[in-house]
Amino acid sequence: MVNFTLDQLEKLLFQKERIRNISVIAHVDHGKSTLTDSLAAAAGFIDEEVVGEKRVLDIDKNEIEKGITIKSTNLSFVLNYPNNNNDNQYVINLIDCPGHVDFSSEVTAALRVSDGAMVVVDAVEGCRSQTETVLRQALQERIKVVLMINKVDRLIEELQQTPEECYQSFVRIIENVNVTINTYGANIMNECKELIGDIEINPIRGNVAFGSGKMGWGFTLLQFAEMYSEKFKMSKEKVLTKLWGDNYYDYEAKRWTTKSISSKTGKALKRGFCEFVIEPIFKVFEKVKSRTNQEEVEEELEKMIKRMNVTLKLEDHKKDNKTLLKTIMRRFLPASNAMTEMIVLHLPSPVIAQQYRYSLLYTGDLNDKYAKAL
């Protein structure tokens, strides 16, 4: 059952600063539709158990049979950010766009009526030809973008990469996206830089998320910064800057450093992102996958789950390893939270977006009353 009423939706529609009109764009098979399942579940349209499998926005018979999006499909819902307080509700008007090059006209039409876009990139495949194409289309429409690096579970399970290798994979994807943004967006965005702000993506700014649409989990660095703020006795803003780039924590010296070698012991140090962000996820995968008794959760795994503030129901203990892992990760790091954070904080409302987009949308005199109304 949906988590909002028609009255709530109607009330929010009159608060334009609380509206986000977004498109989800990507190369084909990079996981747009599975990611939107998490947002649909957060809004109450589907059960969280079928997240990543339902593909709620694939409604055409051919889409369901072939497993790809053919027509752009929209969904409007209300989500809470940053908590369940009714004063923090936002209307999300989302369009799930096709990724195949043959349906690029659908993407163009969707972007024309959007104010922001979430670009999805497969963590294994990286940026592909259509990724560049849809990014270029978004920039031409003066659309601000955020990045979701999807299918991180494939790096862990299929490629069996180390945390450092995962980090390097993420860096390459982010660099490639920023190259495309700078190539096609520099001239366009310079015309309205004061209004639109910096359009480059950077995990420290919070406009990049990582996760797995199929498993329903995802995170931004801000979420981990909030977790570690008390541990390091630092503000979350300061911790955030330490969780990306060449930042290492030296336990012997009890301080952060930009050098990968300890100044006291000479031992190699782990990168902050690897040690405090991705390694805990690796450990959860490892502990769950090595579970031998399918009828219960071992004591060590139980302790780890409690430290993560995750509560398992009695029936969850009897799930197979794959399903249990999905349940734990989805409750530890819900993908909907990470995406909602990016959408609300880093994509503009119609009030802001139309200040720099109206000249593209209106073909008449830009000084007349209709242009000003836009």
CSV table of C-alpha atoms in Angstrom, one decimal:
chain,number,residue,atom,x,y,z
A,1,MET,CA,0.0,0.0,0.0
A,2,VAL,CA,1.3,3.4,-0.9
A,3,ASN,CA,2.9,5.5,1.9
A,4,PHE,CA,1.2,8.8,1.0
A,5,THR,CA,-2.3,10.1,0.4
A,6,LEU,CA,-3.8,12.0,-2.5
A,7,ASP,CA,-4.3,15.0,-0.2
A,8,GLN,CA,-0.6,15.0,0.7
A,9,LEU,CA,0.3,14.8,-3.0
A,10,GLU,CA,-2.0,17.7,-3.9
A,11,LYS,CA,-0.7,19.8,-1.1
A,12,LEU,CA,2.9,19.3,-2.1
A,13,LEU,CA,2.2,20.2,-5.7
A,14,PHE,CA,1.6,23.7,-4.6
A,15,GLN,CA,5.0,23.9,-2.9
A,16,LYS,CA,7.1,24.0,-6.1
A,17,GLU,CA,10.4,24.0,-4.1
A,18,ARG,CA,9.4,20.5,-2.9
A,19,ILE,CA,9.0,19.0,-6.4
A,20,ARG,CA,11.7,17.2,-8.3
A,21,ASN,CA,11.2,16.3,-12.0
A,22,ILE,CA,13.9,13.8,-13.0
A,23,SER,CA,14.8,11.3,-15.7
A,24,VAL,CA,16.8,8.1,-15.1
A,25,ILE,CA,19.2,7.7,-18.1
A,26,ALA,CA,21.9,5.2,-18.9
A,27,HIS,CA,23.3,2.7,-21.5
A,28,VAL,CA,21.2,-0.3,-22.1
A,29,ASP,CA,21.2,-3.0,-19.4
A,30,HIS,CA,23.0,-0.8,-16.8
A,31,GLY,CA,20.2,-1.2,-14.3
A,32,LYS,CA,17.9,1.8,-14.5
A,33,SER,CA,14.6,-0.1,-14.1
A,34,THR,CA,15.9,-2.2,-11.2
A,35,LEU,CA,17.1,0.9,-9.4
A,36,THR,CA,13.7,2.6,-9.8
A,37,ASP,CA,12.2,-0.5,-8.0
A,38,SER,CA,13.8,0.7,-4.8
A,39,LEU,CA,12.2,4.1,-5.1
A,40,ALA,CA,8.9,2.5,-5.9
A,41,ALA,CA,9.2,0.3,-2.8
A,42,ALA,CA,10.1,3.2,-0.6
A,43,ALA,CA,6.9,4.9,-1.8
A,44,GLY,CA,4.9,1.7,-1.1
A,45,PHE,CA,4.0,0.7,-4.6
A,46,ILE,CA,5.7,-2.7,-4.3
A,47,ASP,CA,7.0,-4.9,-1.5
A,48,GLU,CA,10.7,-4.6,-0.7
A,49,GLU,CA,11.1,-8.4,-1.2
A,50,VAL,CA,10.6,-8.0,-4.9
A,51,VAL,CA,12.9,-5.0,-5.4
A,52,GLY,CA,15.2,-5.5,-8.3
A,53,GLU,CA,13.0,-8.2,-9.8
A,54,LYS,CA,9.6,-6.6,-10.3
A,55,ARG,CA,10.8,-3.9,-12.7
A,56,VAL,CA,7.6,-2.0,-11.9
A,57,LEU,CA,8.0,0.6,-14.7
A,58,ASP,CA,8.3,-2.1,-17.4
A,59,ILE,CA,4.6,-2.3,-18.2
A,60,ASP,CA,4.6,-3.2,-21.9
A,61,LYS,CA,4.4,-6.9,-22.9
A,62,ASN,CA,7.5,-6.6,-25.1
A,63,GLU,CA,9.4,-4.9,-22.3
A,64,ILE,CA,8.6,-7.6,-19.8
A,65,GLU,CA,9.5,-10.4,-22.3
A,66,LYS,CA,12.7,-8.9,-23.5
A,67,GLY,CA,13.8,-7.4,-20.2
A,68,ILE,CA,14.6,-3.9,-21.6
A,69,THR,CA,12.8,-0.6,-21.5
A,70,ILE,CA,11.3,0.4,-24.8
A,71,LYS,CA,9.1,3.3,-23.9
A,72,SER,CA,9.7,6.1,-21.3
A,73,THR,CA,7.5,5.5,-18.4
A,74,ASN,CA,6.7,7.9,-15.6
A,75,LEU,CA,5.8,7.5,-11.9
A,76,SER,CA,4.9,10.2,-9.4
A,77,PHE,CA,5.3,9.6,-5.6
A,78,VAL,CA,6.0,11.2,-2.3
A,79,LEU,CA,9.2,10.4,-0.4
A,80,ASN,CA,10.5,11.7,3.0
A,81,TYR,CA,14.0,13.2,3.3
A,82,PRO,CA,15.9,13.2,5.6
A,83,ASN,CA,13.5,11.5,8.0
A,84,ASN,CA,9.9,10.5,8.3
A,85,ASN,CA,8.7,14.0,9.4
A,86,ASN,CA,5.9,15.2,7.2
A,87,ASP,CA,7.7,18.6,6.9
A,88,ASN,CA,10.4,16.9,4.8
A,89,GLN,CA,8.2,15.4,2.1
A,90,TYR,CA,9.0,15.8,-1.6
A,91,VAL,CA,7.1,14.9,-4.7
A,92,ILE,CA,9.3,13.0,-7.2
A,93,ASN,CA,8.1,12.9,-10.8
A,94,LEU,CA,10.4,10.2,-12.3
A,95,ILE,CA,10.7,9.1,-15.9
A,96,ASP,CA,12.5,5.7,-16.6
A,97,CYS,CA,14.0,6.1,-20.0
A,98,PRO,CA,15.1,3.5,-22.5
A,99,GLY,CA,18.9,2.8,-22.8
A,100,HIS,CA,19.0,1.4,-26.3
A,101,VAL,CA,20.2,3.7,-29.1
A,102,ASP,CA,17.1,2.9,-31.2
A,103,PHE,CA,14.9,4.6,-28.7
A,104,SER,CA,17.0,7.7,-28.1
A,105,SER,CA,14.1,9.9,-29.1
A,106,GLU,CA,12.3,8.8,-26.0
A,107,VAL,CA,15.2,10.1,-23.9
A,108,THR,CA,15.1,13.4,-25.7
A,109,ALA,CA,11.4,13.9,-25.0
A,110,ALA,CA,11.8,12.8,-21.3
A,111,LEU,CA,14.7,15.2,-20.7
A,112,ARG,CA,12.8,18.1,-22.3
A,113,VAL,CA,10.2,17.9,-19.4
A,114,SER,CA,12.8,17.2,-16.7
A,115,ASP,CA,14.8,19.4,-14.4
A,116,GLY,CA,17.4,16.9,-13.4
A,117,ALA,CA,18.7,13.5,-14.3
A,118,MET,CA,20.2,10.5,-12.6
A,119,VAL,CA,22.9,8.8,-14.8
A,120,VAL,CA,23.3,5.1,-14.1
A,121,VAL,CA,26.6,3.4,-15.0
A,122,ASP,CA,27.4,-0.3,-14.6
A,123,ALA,CA,30.4,-0.7,-12.3
A,124,VAL,CA,31.8,-3.5,-14.4
A,125,GLU,CA,31.2,-2.2,-17.9
A,126,GLY,CA,31.9,1.4,-17.1
A,127,CYS,CA,30.9,4.3,-19.4
A,128,ARG,CA,29.7,3.1,-22.8
A,129,SER,CA,28.6,4.8,-26.0
A,130,GLN,CA,25.1,5.4,-25.0
A,131,THR,CA,26.2,6.7,-21.6
A,132,GLU,CA,28.0,9.5,-23.5
A,133,THR,CA,25.0,10.1,-25.8
A,134,VAL,CA,22.4,10.5,-23.0
A,135,LEU,CA,24.8,12.7,-21.0
A,136,ARG,CA,25.3,14.9,-24.0
A,137,GLN,CA,21.5,15.1,-24.5
A,138,ALA,CA,21.0,16.1,-20.9
A,139,LEU,CA,23.7,18.8,-21.1
A,140,GLN,CA,22.2,20.2,-24.2
A,141,GLU,CA,18.9,20.6,-22.3
A,142,ARG,CA,20.7,22.3,-19.4
A,143,ILE,CA,19.9,19.3,-17.2
A,144,LYS,CA,21.9,18.9,-14.0
A,145,VAL,CA,23.0,15.3,-13.4
A,146,VAL,CA,23.9,13.0,-10.5
A,147,LEU,CA,25.7,9.7,-10.9
A,148,MET,CA,24.7,6.2,-9.6
A,149,ILE,CA,27.3,3.6,-10.0
A,150,ASN,CA,25.3,0.4,-10.1
A,151,LYS,CA,26.1,-3.4,-9.9
A,152,VAL,CA,28.8,-3.0,-7.3
A,153,ASP,CA,28.0,-6.5,-6.1
A,154,ARG,CA,29.4,-7.8,-9.4
A,155,LEU,CA,32.8,-6.3,-8.6
A,156,ILE,CA,32.8,-8.1,-5.3
A,157,GLU,CA,31.3,-11.5,-6.3
A,158,GLU,CA,32.0,-12.0,-10.0
A,159,LEU,CA,35.3,-10.1,-10.5
A,160,GLN,CA,36.4,-10.7,-6.9
A,161,GLN,CA,38.2,-7.3,-6.9
A,162,THR,CA,40.0,-6.1,-3.8
A,163,PRO,CA,38.7,-2.9,-2.1
A,164,GLU,CA,41.5,-0.9,-3.7
A,165,GLU,CA,40.7,-2.3,-7.2
A,166,CYS,CA,37.0,-1.3,-6.6
A,167,TYR,CA,38.1,2.2,-5.7
A,168,GLN,CA,40.2,2.5,-8.9
A,169,SER,CA,37.2,1.2,-10.9
A,170,PHE,CA,35.0,3.9,-9.4
A,171,VAL,CA,37.6,6.6,-10.0
A,172,ARG,CA,37.8,5.7,-13.7
A,173,ILE,CA,34.0,5.8,-14.1
A,174,ILE,CA,33.8,9.2,-12.4
A,175,GLU,CA,36.7,10.6,-14.5
A,176,ASN,CA,35.0,9.4,-17.7
A,177,VAL,CA,31.7,11.0,-16.8
A,178,ASN,CA,33.4,14.3,-15.9
A,179,VAL,CA,35.3,14.3,-19.2
A,180,THR,CA,32.0,14.0,-21.0
A,181,ILE,CA,30.5,16.8,-18.9
A,182,ASN,CA,33.4,19.1,-19.5
A,183,THR,CA,33.5,18.3,-23.2
A,184,TYR,CA,29.8,18.9,-24.0
A,185,GLY,CA,28.7,21.0,-21.1
A,186,ALA,CA,31.3,23.7,-20.7
A,187,ASN,CA,30.0,26.2,-23.1
A,188,ILE,CA,26.3,25.5,-22.4
A,189,MET,CA,26.7,25.7,-18.6
A,190,ASN,CA,29.0,28.7,-18.6
A,191,GLU,CA,26.0,30.7,-19.8
A,192,CYS,CA,24.1,30.0,-16.6
A,193,LYS,CA,26.9,29.0,-14.1
A,194,GLU,CA,25.7,31.3,-11.4
A,195,LEU,CA,22.3,29.7,-11.4
A,196,ILE,CA,23.2,26.1,-12.0
A,197,GLY,CA,26.4,25.9,-10.0
A,198,ASP,CA,29.2,23.4,-10.5
A,199,ILE,CA,28.1,20.5,-12.7
A,200,GLU,CA,31.1,18.2,-12.2
A,201,ILE,CA,30.4,15.1,-10.1
A,202,ASN,CA,32.4,14.2,-7.0
A,203,PRO,CA,31.6,11.7,-4.2
A,204,ILE,CA,32.7,14.3,-1.6
A,205,ARG,CA,30.0,16.7,-2.9
A,206,GLY,CA,27.4,13.9,-2.5
A,207,ASN,CA,26.3,13.7,-6.1
A,208,VAL,CA,27.7,10.2,-6.6
A,209,ALA,CA,26.1,7.1,-5.1
A,210,PHE,CA,27.3,3.4,-5.3
A,211,GLY,CA,25.2,0.3,-4.9
A,212,SER,CA,23.3,-2.6,-6.5
A,213,GLY,CA,19.8,-2.1,-7.9
A,214,LYS,CA,19.3,-5.9,-8.2
A,215,MET,CA,19.9,-6.3,-4.4
A,216,GLY,CA,18.3,-3.0,-3.4
A,217,TRP,CA,21.2,-1.4,-1.6
A,218,GLY,CA,23.2,1.8,-2.1
A,219,PHE,CA,25.0,4.5,-0.3
A,220,THR,CA,26.6,7.9,-0.6
A,221,LEU,CA,29.8,9.0,1.3
A,222,LEU,CA,27.6,11.4,3.4
A,223,GLN,CA,25.9,8.4,5.0
A,224,PHE,CA,29.2,6.9,6.1
A,225,ALA,CA,30.5,10.3,7.2
A,226,GLU,CA,27.5,10.5,9.6
A,227,MET,CA,28.3,7.0,10.9
A,228,TYR,CA,32.0,7.8,11.6
A,229,SER,CA,31.6,11.3,12.8
A,230,GLU,CA,31.4,10.3,16.5
A,231,LYS,CA,34.2,7.7,16.1
A,232,PHE,CA,36.7,10.3,14.9
A,233,LYS,CA,35.3,13.2,16.9
A,234,MET,CA,35.0,15.2,13.8
A,235,SER,CA,32.2,16.9,12.0
A,236,LYS,CA,30.5,14.9,9.3
A,237,GLU,CA,31.7,17.5,6.7
A,238,LYS,CA,35.3,16.9,7.6
A,239,VAL,CA,35.0,13.1,7.8
A,240,LEU,CA,33.4,13.3,4.3
A,241,THR,CA,36.6,14.8,2.8
A,242,LYS,CA,38.6,11.9,4.3
A,243,LEU,CA,36.6,9.1,2.7
A,244,TRP,CA,37.7,9.8,-0.8
A,245,GLY,CA,41.0,10.4,-2.5
A,246,ASP,CA,44.5,9.9,-1.0
A,247,ASN,CA,43.5,9.9,2.6
A,248,TYR,CA,44.7,7.2,5.0
A,249,TYR,CA,44.1,6.7,8.8
A,250,ASP,CA,47.3,6.0,10.8
A,251,TYR,CA,46.3,4.1,13.9
A,252,GLU,CA,49.7,4.4,15.4
A,253,ALA,CA,49.9,8.1,15.0
A,254,LYS,CA,46.1,8.4,15.6
A,255,ARG,CA,45.6,10.9,12.8
A,256,TRP,CA,44.7,11.1,9.1
A,257,THR,CA,47.5,11.5,6.6
A,258,THR,CA,47.8,11.8,2.8
A,259,LYS,CA,50.8,9.4,2.8
A,260,SER,CA,50.2,5.7,2.3
A,261,ILE,CA,53.0,4.7,4.6
A,262,SER,CA,52.8,5.1,8.4
A,263,SER,CA,55.2,7.7,9.7
A,264,LYS,CA,55.7,5.7,12.9
A,265,THR,CA,55.9,2.0,11.8
A,266,GLY,CA,56.6,2.3,8.1
A,267,LYS,CA,53.7,-0.1,7.3
A,268,ALA,CA,51.4,0.4,4.4
A,269,LEU,CA,48.1,2.1,5.3
A,270,LYS,CA,44.7,1.5,3.8
A,271,ARG,CA,42.9,4.2,1.9
A,272,GLY,CA,40.1,5.7,3.9
A,273,PHE,CA,37.4,4.8,1.4
A,274,CYS,CA,38.6,1.2,1.3
A,275,GLU,CA,38.9,0.7,5.0
A,276,PHE,CA,35.9,2.5,6.3
A,277,VAL,CA,33.4,2.3,3.4
A,278,ILE,CA,33.9,-0.7,1.1
A,279,GLU,CA,35.6,-3.2,3.4
A,280,PRO,CA,32.7,-3.4,5.8
A,281,ILE,CA,30.5,-4.3,2.8
A,282,PHE,CA,33.1,-6.9,1.7
A,283,LYS,CA,33.0,-8.5,5.2
A,284,VAL,CA,29.2,-8.8,5.2
A,285,PHE,CA,29.3,-10.5,1.8
A,286,GLU,CA,32.0,-12.9,3.1
A,287,LYS,CA,30.3,-13.8,6.4
A,288,VAL,CA,26.9,-14.4,4.8
A,289,LYS,CA,28.3,-16.4,1.9
A,290,SER,CA,30.4,-18.6,4.2
A,291,ARG,CA,27.4,-19.5,6.4
A,292,THR,CA,27.0,-23.3,6.6
A,293,ASN,CA,23.8,-23.7,8.6
A,294,GLN,CA,20.9,-22.5,6.5
A,295,GLU,CA,18.6,-22.6,9.5
A,296,GLU,CA,20.2,-20.0,11.6
A,297,VAL,CA,22.6,-17.0,11.7
A,298,GLU,CA,25.9,-17.7,13.3
A,299,GLU,CA,26.9,-15.8,16.4
A,300,GLU,CA,29.7,-13.8,14.8
A,301,LEU,CA,27.4,-12.8,11.9
A,302,GLU,CA,24.7,-11.9,14.4
A,303,LYS,CA,27.1,-9.5,16.2
A,304,MET,CA,28.1,-7.9,13.0
A,305,ILE,CA,24.5,-7.3,12.0
A,306,LYS,CA,23.7,-5.7,15.4
A,307,ARG,CA,26.7,-3.3,15.0
A,308,MET,CA,25.1,-2.3,11.7
A,309,ASN,CA,21.8,-1.6,13.5
A,310,VAL,CA,20.0,-4.1,11.3
A,311,THR,CA,17.2,-6.2,12.8
A,312,LEU,CA,16.4,-9.6,11.4
A,313,LYS,CA,13.0,-11.2,11.7
A,314,LEU,CA,12.8,-14.9,12.8
A,315,GLU,CA,11.9,-16.0,9.3
A,316,ASP,CA,14.9,-14.1,7.9
A,317,HIS,CA,17.2,-16.6,9.7
A,318,LYS,CA,15.9,-19.4,7.5
A,319,LYS,CA,16.6,-17.7,4.2
A,320,ASP,CA,19.3,-19.1,1.9
A,321,ASN,CA,22.6,-17.2,1.8
A,322,LYS,CA,21.8,-15.2,-1.3
A,323,THR,CA,18.4,-14.0,-0.1
A,324,LEU,CA,19.7,-13.3,3.4
A,325,LEU,CA,22.6,-11.2,2.0
A,326,LYS,CA,20.1,-9.2,0.0
A,327,THR,CA,17.9,-8.6,3.1
A,328,ILE,CA,20.8,-7.5,5.3
A,329,MET,CA,22.3,-5.1,2.7
A,330,ARG,CA,18.9,-3.7,1.8
A,331,ARG,CA,18.2,-2.9,5.5
A,332,PHE,CA,21.7,-1.6,6.2
A,333,LEU,CA,22.0,0.7,3.2
A,334,PRO,CA,18.6,1.1,1.4
A,335,ALA,CA,19.2,2.2,-2.2
A,336,SER,CA,16.2,4.5,-1.9
A,337,ASN,CA,17.8,6.6,0.8
A,338,ALA,CA,21.0,7.2,-1.2
A,339,MET,CA,19.0,8.1,-4.4
A,340,THR,CA,16.5,10.3,-2.5
A,341,GLU,CA,19.4,12.2,-0.9
A,342,MET,CA,21.0,12.9,-4.3
A,343,ILE,CA,17.7,13.9,-5.9
A,344,VAL,CA,16.6,16.2,-3.1
A,345,LEU,CA,20.0,17.8,-2.3
A,346,HIS,CA,21.6,18.0,-5.7
A,347,LEU,CA,18.9,18.2,-8.4
A,348,PRO,CA,16.9,21.5,-8.7
A,349,SER,CA,13.3,22.2,-8.2
A,350,PRO,CA,11.3,23.6,-11.1
A,351,VAL,CA,11.5,27.1,-9.6
A,352,ILE,CA,15.3,27.0,-9.8
A,353,ALA,CA,15.6,25.0,-13.1
A,354,GLN,CA,13.3,27.2,-15.2
A,355,GLN,CA,15.4,30.3,-14.4
A,356,TYR,CA,18.1,28.9,-16.7
A,357,ARG,CA,16.1,26.6,-18.9
A,358,TYR,CA,13.2,28.8,-20.0
A,359,SER,CA,15.2,30.2,-23.0
A,360,LEU,CA,15.4,26.7,-24.4
A,361,LEU,CA,11.8,25.8,-23.8
A,362,TYR,CA,10.1,29.0,-25.1
A,363,THR,CA,10.5,30.1,-28.7
A,364,GLY,CA,8.8,33.5,-28.4
A,365,ASP,CA,10.1,36.8,-27.1
A,366,LEU,CA,12.0,36.1,-23.9
A,367,ASN,CA,10.9,39.4,-22.4
A,368,ASP,CA,7.2,38.9,-22.8
A,369,LYS,CA,4.8,37.9,-20.0
A,370,TYR,CA,4.7,34.3,-21.0
A,371,ALA,CA,8.5,33.9,-20.8
A,372,LYS,CA,8.5,35.6,-17.5
A,373,ALA,CA,5.8,33.3,-16.3
A,374,LEU,CA,8.0,30.3,-17.2
